Amino acid sequence: MKKDDTLTLTVEKILGQDRRALARAITLVESQNPAHQKQAFALLDALLPHAHRAIRIGISGAPGVGKSTLIEALGLWLIEQQKRLAILTVDPSSTQSQGSILGDKTRMQKLGADKRAFIRPSPSSGRLGGVATSTREAVLVCEAAGFDVVIIETMGVGQSEIAVASMVDTFILLVQPGSGDELQGVKKGILELVDMIIINKADGDLKKLANLSAAQHARSLKVPVLKASALHNEWIKEIWEAVEKHREVLKKNGALQKKIKQQVEQWFLESITENFLKKLKTDLKTNPELGRFISSIDAKKISVTHAASLAYYHLEKMK
Ligand SMILES: Nc1nc2c(ncn2[C@@H]2O[C@H](COP(=O)(O)OP(=O)(O)OP(=O)(O)O)[C@@H](O)[C@H]2O)c(=O)[nH]1
Ligand SMILES: [Mg+2]
């Protein structure tokens, strides 16, 4: 079979919602192998007309706050509403230990067993900005496969939050009830990216505290503040309605298109930066001139900033 035919076949299978083709396509776009990357580029270009078809949601929050439990509850509810959904989990630690992946699989057991849902861990595989790049591409593949909703779960560690916020329509922060202190651990920059706050575990002994926190946040924050009990399936419908409302507002004043445009441009910039950095890292090892700067830094003959500035001019001259 010719290369083009294989590509056409793969595209058709993905559009036809073939799960194995979908899983394989995501593996391909995540691959670091240069030969795979070529195929991945061709595939992504072919799938591009289907980008941004799904409602994209990012869910973030500290470990153990209940993200997976909430996604399972919301996911099962969405399935009842005849929606198909894909879940991508971004976990920087998953390359070292498979712990969290296994955890998520067991936590989203019902969803994992349902054909209308697709769960996929998205490893960062040590790539610079890799969390962002391969997840964005995985989202695109899922959109081509006709999922109505794509949810990305990310663990509360700075960099991946910012990356995920920059690829979704609605970015949700999940917190535990805790009389207002729960946002103290959240980095300021991240709070600015949040479209909605959900106070989870609003049940049992924590119910009162959750009400208090909700009232407090509603006063101090500009974004919608909701409560949930993911464990007991409470306020799930309200959460979905809030997501839809947020989207409608974005759509009405053209902000969604603007947001998507900015996200795509940021992605482009990040990708170029990633390529430059890769090249620079090799140059540092192989280019003797650049190597000399490092030796001078090591010998404390020159400050890092000074050496960096000289190295930059050196590279400019070499062009
Ligand atoms: N009481 C109560 N417990 C909950 C609720 N949601 C989740 N939990 C419990 O909290 C624990 C952690 O839940 P997960 O859904 O795994 O949390 P997570 O945020 O996905 O955790 P990581 O992926 O490890 O960061 C589990 O024991 C859940 O049963 C809730 O609404 N109420
Ligand atoms: Mg989880």
Short mmCIF file of C-alpha atoms and ligand atoms in Angstrom, two decimals:
data_model
loop_
_atom_site.label_atom_id
_atom_site.label_comp_id
_atom_site.label_asym_id
_atom_site.label_seq_id
_atom_site.Cartn_x
_atom_site.Cartn_y
_atom_site.Cartn_z
CA MET A 1 0.00 0.00 0.00
CA LYS A 2 1.27 3.48 -0.81
CA LYS A 3 1.99 5.93 1.99
CA ASP A 4 -0.88 8.25 0.97
CA ASP A 5 -3.32 5.35 0.99
CA THR A 6 -2.27 4.38 4.51
CA LEU A 7 -2.81 7.96 5.64
CA THR A 8 -6.25 8.15 4.01
CA LEU A 9 -7.20 4.88 5.63
CA THR A 10 -6.06 6.04 9.06
CA VAL A 11 -7.94 9.32 8.69
CA GLU A 12 -11.09 7.47 7.63
CA LYS A 13 -10.81 5.12 10.58
CA ILE A 14 -10.40 7.99 13.03
CA LEU A 15 -13.33 9.88 11.52
CA GLY A 16 -15.26 6.64 11.73
CA GLN A 17 -14.59 6.54 15.48
CA ASP A 18 -12.39 3.43 15.40
CA ARG A 19 -10.97 3.30 18.92
CA ARG A 20 -7.86 1.33 18.04
CA ALA A 21 -6.99 3.76 15.25
CA LEU A 22 -7.60 6.62 17.67
CA ALA A 23 -5.31 5.13 20.32
CA ARG A 24 -2.63 4.43 17.73
CA ALA A 25 -2.88 7.94 16.33
CA ILE A 26 -2.34 9.44 19.78
CA THR A 27 0.71 7.23 20.30
CA LEU A 28 2.00 8.45 16.95
CA VAL A 29 1.58 12.14 17.75
CA GLU A 30 3.27 11.60 21.10
CA SER A 31 6.25 9.87 19.55
CA GLN A 32 9.66 11.48 19.60
CA ASN A 33 10.99 9.32 16.79
CA PRO A 34 11.72 11.58 13.77
CA ALA A 35 10.24 9.07 11.31
CA HIS A 36 7.03 8.94 13.35
CA GLN A 37 6.96 12.70 13.60
CA LYS A 38 6.78 13.00 9.82
CA GLN A 39 3.79 10.69 9.73
CA ALA A 40 2.26 12.53 12.67
CA PHE A 41 2.54 15.87 10.86
CA ALA A 42 0.77 14.47 7.79
CA LEU A 43 -1.95 12.96 9.96
CA LEU A 44 -2.47 16.13 11.99
CA ASP A 45 -2.68 18.26 8.85
CA ALA A 46 -5.32 15.91 7.48
CA LEU A 47 -7.32 16.04 10.71
CA LEU A 48 -7.06 19.80 11.12
CA PRO A 49 -10.46 20.66 9.58
CA HIS A 50 -12.01 18.90 12.58
CA ALA A 51 -10.21 20.92 15.25
CA HIS A 52 -12.23 22.68 17.96
CA ARG A 53 -15.38 20.69 17.32
CA ALA A 54 -15.60 19.53 20.92
CA ILE A 55 -16.26 21.40 24.10
CA ARG A 56 -12.85 21.48 25.76
CA ILE A 57 -12.67 21.49 29.52
CA GLY A 58 -9.62 21.53 31.78
CA ILE A 59 -9.94 20.31 35.37
CA SER A 60 -7.17 21.05 37.79
CA GLY A 61 -6.59 20.91 41.51
CA ALA A 62 -4.32 19.59 44.24
CA PRO A 63 -3.70 15.83 44.47
CA GLY A 64 -6.62 14.04 46.08
CA VAL A 65 -9.11 16.88 45.72
CA GLY A 66 -11.40 14.60 43.70
CA LYS A 67 -10.69 15.44 40.06
CA SER A 68 -10.98 11.87 38.77
CA THR A 69 -14.08 11.20 40.86
CA LEU A 70 -15.72 14.35 39.54
CA ILE A 71 -14.78 13.56 35.95
CA GLU A 72 -16.30 10.12 36.35
CA ALA A 73 -19.53 11.56 37.77
CA LEU A 74 -19.73 14.28 35.13
CA GLY A 75 -18.75 11.84 32.39
CA LEU A 76 -21.44 9.33 33.29
CA TRP A 77 -23.99 12.13 33.41
CA LEU A 78 -22.88 13.38 29.99
CA ILE A 79 -23.19 9.89 28.54
CA GLU A 80 -26.77 9.81 29.79
CA GLN A 81 -27.27 13.03 27.82
CA GLN A 82 -26.11 11.15 24.70
CA LYS A 83 -22.72 12.83 24.60
CA ARG A 84 -19.47 11.05 23.84
CA LEU A 85 -16.45 12.15 25.77
CA ALA A 86 -12.70 11.76 25.78
CA ILE A 87 -10.61 12.20 28.91
CA LEU A 88 -6.93 12.96 28.75
CA THR A 89 -4.97 13.00 31.95
CA VAL A 90 -1.83 15.07 32.10
CA ASP A 91 0.49 13.82 34.76
CA PRO A 92 4.11 14.91 34.78
CA SER A 93 5.00 12.13 37.19
CA SER A 94 3.51 9.40 35.05
CA THR A 95 6.75 8.90 33.17
CA GLN A 96 8.53 7.88 36.35
CA SER A 97 5.81 5.89 38.06
CA GLN A 98 2.69 4.59 36.43
CA GLY A 99 0.94 5.07 39.76
CA SER A 100 -1.43 7.82 38.92
CA ILE A 101 -2.44 6.30 35.62
CA LEU A 102 -3.43 3.08 37.28
CA GLY A 103 -5.16 5.09 39.95
CA ASP A 104 -7.20 6.97 37.39
CA LYS A 105 -8.15 3.83 35.56
CA THR A 106 -9.54 2.35 38.74
CA ARG A 107 -11.15 5.58 39.86
CA MET A 108 -12.92 6.02 36.54
CA GLN A 109 -13.91 2.40 36.37
CA LYS A 110 -17.45 2.78 35.09
CA LEU A 111 -16.47 5.38 32.57
CA GLY A 112 -13.50 3.30 31.46
CA ALA A 113 -15.80 0.40 30.69
CA ASP A 114 -18.17 2.48 28.58
CA LYS A 115 -17.70 2.62 24.82
CA ARG A 116 -18.92 6.20 24.67
CA ALA A 117 -15.99 7.33 26.78
CA PHE A 118 -12.30 7.21 25.98
CA ILE A 119 -9.68 7.60 28.72
CA ARG A 120 -6.08 8.24 27.88
CA PRO A 121 -3.13 9.27 30.03
CA SER A 122 -0.93 11.78 28.28
CA PRO A 123 2.66 11.47 29.48
CA SER A 124 5.00 14.41 29.36
CA SER A 125 7.82 12.04 28.37
CA GLY A 126 10.37 14.54 29.50
CA ARG A 127 9.66 16.82 26.58
CA LEU A 128 10.27 20.47 26.99
CA GLY A 129 6.78 21.88 26.81
CA GLY A 130 5.86 18.35 25.90
CA VAL A 131 2.85 18.23 28.15
CA ALA A 132 1.34 20.98 26.11
CA THR A 133 2.35 19.79 22.70
CA SER A 134 1.32 16.17 22.75
CA THR A 135 -1.85 16.84 24.71
CA ARG A 136 -2.97 19.53 22.29
CA GLU A 137 -2.41 17.11 19.45
CA ALA A 138 -4.24 14.33 21.27
CA VAL A 139 -7.19 16.70 21.73
CA LEU A 140 -7.26 17.32 17.99
CA VAL A 141 -7.27 13.60 17.23
CA CYS A 142 -10.15 13.13 19.69
CA GLU A 143 -12.10 15.93 18.05
CA ALA A 144 -11.67 14.31 14.67
CA ALA A 145 -12.98 11.10 16.21
CA GLY A 146 -16.19 12.94 16.96
CA PHE A 147 -16.11 13.30 20.73
CA ASP A 148 -18.50 16.01 21.87
CA VAL A 149 -16.57 16.80 25.01
CA VAL A 150 -12.87 16.55 25.78
CA ILE A 151 -11.86 16.79 29.43
CA ILE A 152 -8.23 17.20 30.45
CA GLU A 153 -7.29 16.35 34.03
CA THR A 154 -4.13 17.90 35.32
CA MET A 155 -2.46 17.66 38.69
CA GLY A 156 -1.74 20.76 40.71
CA VAL A 157 1.77 21.48 39.57
CA GLY A 158 2.26 24.94 38.09
CA GLN A 159 3.56 24.42 34.61
CA SER A 160 1.07 21.84 33.44
CA GLU A 161 -1.83 23.97 34.72
CA ILE A 162 -0.78 26.89 32.61
CA ALA A 163 -0.32 24.62 29.62
CA VAL A 164 -3.74 23.04 30.02
CA ALA A 165 -5.49 26.37 30.58
CA SER A 166 -4.07 27.44 27.23
CA MET A 167 -5.77 24.64 25.31
CA VAL A 168 -9.30 24.55 26.70
CA ASP A 169 -12.44 26.67 26.48
CA THR A 170 -13.26 26.38 30.17
CA PHE A 171 -10.61 25.90 32.84
CA ILE A 172 -11.98 24.64 36.16
CA LEU A 173 -10.16 24.64 39.49
CA LEU A 174 -11.29 22.09 42.04
CA VAL A 175 -10.68 22.86 45.70
CA GLN A 176 -11.59 21.29 49.03
CA PRO A 177 -13.76 23.04 51.58
CA GLY A 178 -11.54 24.97 53.94
CA SER A 179 -12.81 28.37 55.07
CA GLY A 180 -11.01 30.28 52.39
CA ASP A 181 -7.45 29.04 52.91
CA GLU A 182 -7.69 26.56 50.07
CA LEU A 183 -6.71 29.11 47.46
CA GLN A 184 -3.56 30.15 49.28
CA GLY A 185 -1.57 27.29 47.83
CA VAL A 186 -2.71 28.14 44.33
CA LYS A 187 -0.23 30.20 42.40
CA LYS A 188 -1.52 33.67 41.56
CA GLY A 189 -0.85 33.30 37.85
CA ILE A 190 -2.98 30.19 37.77
CA LEU A 191 -5.90 31.79 39.55
CA GLU A 192 -6.04 34.37 36.78
CA LEU A 193 -6.58 31.61 34.23
CA VAL A 194 -9.45 29.97 36.11
CA ASP A 195 -12.95 30.26 34.60
CA MET A 196 -14.77 28.47 37.38
CA ILE A 197 -14.15 27.21 40.91
CA ILE A 198 -15.75 24.08 42.27
CA ILE A 199 -15.64 23.29 45.95
CA ASN A 200 -15.71 19.51 46.01
CA LYS A 201 -16.46 17.17 48.91
CA ALA A 202 -19.44 19.27 49.92
CA ASP A 203 -20.86 16.35 51.87
CA GLY A 204 -20.85 14.83 55.34
CA ASP A 205 -18.81 16.74 57.89
CA LEU A 206 -17.46 19.10 55.25
CA LYS A 207 -20.85 20.28 54.02
CA LYS A 208 -21.04 23.32 56.30
CA LEU A 209 -17.49 24.34 55.56
CA ALA A 210 -18.18 24.01 51.84
CA ASN A 211 -21.11 26.40 52.10
CA LEU A 212 -18.95 28.87 53.96
CA SER A 213 -16.14 28.62 51.43
CA ALA A 214 -18.56 28.98 48.53
CA ALA A 215 -20.02 32.18 49.97
CA GLN A 216 -16.57 33.56 50.70
CA HIS A 217 -15.20 32.83 47.23
CA ALA A 218 -18.32 34.11 45.53
CA ARG A 219 -17.67 37.44 47.24
CA SER A 220 -13.97 37.69 46.50
CA LEU A 221 -13.65 36.11 43.06
CA LYS A 222 -15.04 37.20 39.73
CA VAL A 223 -15.63 33.70 38.38
CA PRO A 224 -18.60 31.42 39.12
CA VAL A 225 -18.18 29.41 42.32
CA LEU A 226 -19.99 26.08 42.57
CA LYS A 227 -20.18 23.23 45.04
CA ALA A 228 -20.07 19.54 44.31
CA SER A 229 -20.02 16.16 45.87
CA ALA A 230 -18.41 14.05 43.22
CA LEU A 231 -18.68 11.02 45.48
CA HIS A 232 -22.43 11.36 45.88
CA ASN A 233 -23.16 12.69 42.40
CA GLU A 234 -24.46 15.99 43.65
CA TRP A 235 -24.54 19.28 41.71
CA ILE A 236 -23.23 17.55 38.59
CA LYS A 237 -25.99 18.88 36.35
CA GLU A 238 -25.41 22.39 37.74
CA ILE A 239 -21.72 22.13 36.88
CA TRP A 240 -22.51 21.19 33.31
CA GLU A 241 -24.99 24.03 33.03
CA ALA A 242 -22.36 26.45 34.28
CA VAL A 243 -19.89 25.13 31.68
CA GLU A 244 -22.45 25.64 28.93
CA LYS A 245 -23.32 29.09 30.19
CA HIS A 246 -19.64 30.08 30.26
CA ARG A 247 -19.30 28.89 26.68
CA GLU A 248 -22.40 30.71 25.53
CA VAL A 249 -21.15 33.98 26.96
CA LEU A 250 -17.78 33.43 25.28
CA LYS A 251 -19.46 32.64 21.98
CA LYS A 252 -21.87 35.55 22.08
CA ASN A 253 -19.28 38.28 22.24
CA GLY A 254 -16.77 36.60 19.97
CA ALA A 255 -14.41 35.90 22.85
CA LEU A 256 -14.23 32.18 22.13
CA GLN A 257 -12.84 32.72 18.64
CA LYS A 258 -10.41 35.25 20.04
CA LYS A 259 -9.36 32.87 22.81
CA ILE A 260 -8.81 30.04 20.31
CA LYS A 261 -6.80 32.32 18.03
CA GLN A 262 -4.57 33.37 20.93
CA GLN A 263 -4.15 29.76 22.04
CA VAL A 264 -3.12 28.66 18.56
CA GLU A 265 -0.60 31.48 18.29
CA GLN A 266 0.81 30.64 21.70
CA TRP A 267 1.09 27.00 20.66
CA PHE A 268 2.98 28.05 17.54
CA LEU A 269 5.35 30.20 19.57
CA GLU A 270 5.92 27.43 22.12
CA SER A 271 6.61 24.90 19.40
CA ILE A 272 9.18 27.13 17.73
CA THR A 273 10.81 27.78 21.10
CA GLU A 274 10.94 24.06 21.74
CA ASN A 275 12.68 23.45 18.42
CA PHE A 276 15.17 26.26 19.02
CA LEU A 277 15.95 24.97 22.48
CA LYS A 278 16.53 21.46 21.20
CA LYS A 279 18.93 22.80 18.59
CA LEU A 280 20.69 25.01 21.10
CA LYS A 281 21.21 22.11 23.49
CA THR A 282 22.94 20.11 20.77
CA ASP A 283 24.97 23.16 19.74
CA LEU A 284 26.14 23.64 23.31
CA LYS A 285 27.55 20.14 23.24
CA THR A 286 29.05 20.23 19.75
CA ASN A 287 30.01 23.84 19.06
CA PRO A 288 33.48 24.52 20.58
CA GLU A 289 32.91 28.29 20.72
CA LEU A 290 29.81 27.81 22.84
CA GLY A 291 31.61 25.20 24.90
CA ARG A 292 34.24 27.81 25.76
CA PHE A 293 31.55 30.06 27.27
CA ILE A 294 30.53 27.22 29.55
CA SER A 295 34.14 26.63 30.59
CA SER A 296 34.53 30.32 31.38
CA ILE A 297 31.38 30.22 33.50
CA ASP A 298 32.62 27.11 35.32
CA ALA A 299 35.98 28.79 35.97
CA LYS A 300 34.12 31.83 37.31
CA LYS A 301 35.80 34.04 34.72
CA ILE A 302 32.56 35.47 33.47
CA SER A 303 29.06 35.88 34.85
CA VAL A 304 26.27 33.75 33.42
CA THR A 305 24.28 36.71 32.08
CA HIS A 306 27.36 38.20 30.47
CA ALA A 307 28.30 34.88 28.87
CA ALA A 308 24.72 34.37 27.67
CA SER A 309 24.72 37.78 26.04
CA LEU A 310 28.04 37.12 24.29
CA ALA A 311 26.88 33.68 23.21
CA TYR A 312 23.73 35.17 21.72
CA TYR A 313 25.75 37.62 19.61
CA HIS A 314 28.08 34.84 18.63
CA LEU A 315 25.14 32.78 17.34
CA GLU A 316 23.71 35.78 15.50
CA LYS A 317 27.06 36.32 13.76
CA MET A 318 27.20 32.68 12.70
CA LYS A 319 23.97 32.95 10.71
N1 LIG B 1 -16.27 12.81 50.77
C1 LIG B 1 -15.90 12.92 49.51
N2 LIG B 1 -14.80 12.30 49.07
C2 LIG B 1 -14.45 12.45 47.78
C3 LIG B 1 -15.21 13.24 46.87
N3 LIG B 1 -14.61 13.21 45.67
C4 LIG B 1 -13.53 12.42 45.81
N4 LIG B 1 -13.42 11.96 47.05
C5 LIG B 1 -12.39 11.05 47.58
O1 LIG B 1 -11.14 11.68 47.54
C6 LIG B 1 -10.10 10.76 47.20
C7 LIG B 1 -9.32 11.26 46.00
O2 LIG B 1 -10.16 11.33 44.88
P1 LIG B 1 -9.62 11.38 43.39
O3 LIG B 1 -10.80 11.56 42.51
O4 LIG B 1 -8.73 10.27 43.11
O5 LIG B 1 -8.77 12.72 43.45
P2 LIG B 1 -7.80 13.33 42.32
O6 LIG B 1 -7.87 14.80 42.50
O7 LIG B 1 -8.13 12.79 41.00
O8 LIG B 1 -6.39 12.79 42.79
P3 LIG B 1 -5.00 12.72 41.95
O9 LIG B 1 -5.34 12.30 40.54
O10 LIG B 1 -4.19 11.73 42.67
O11 LIG B 1 -4.44 14.09 42.00
C8 LIG B 1 -10.79 9.43 46.94
O12 LIG B 1 -10.70 8.64 48.09
C9 LIG B 1 -12.24 9.82 46.69
O13 LIG B 1 -13.15 8.83 47.04
C10 LIG B 1 -16.38 13.89 47.38
O14 LIG B 1 -17.11 14.58 46.68
N5 LIG B 1 -16.67 13.69 48.69
MG MG B 2 -6.92 11.81 39.52
#
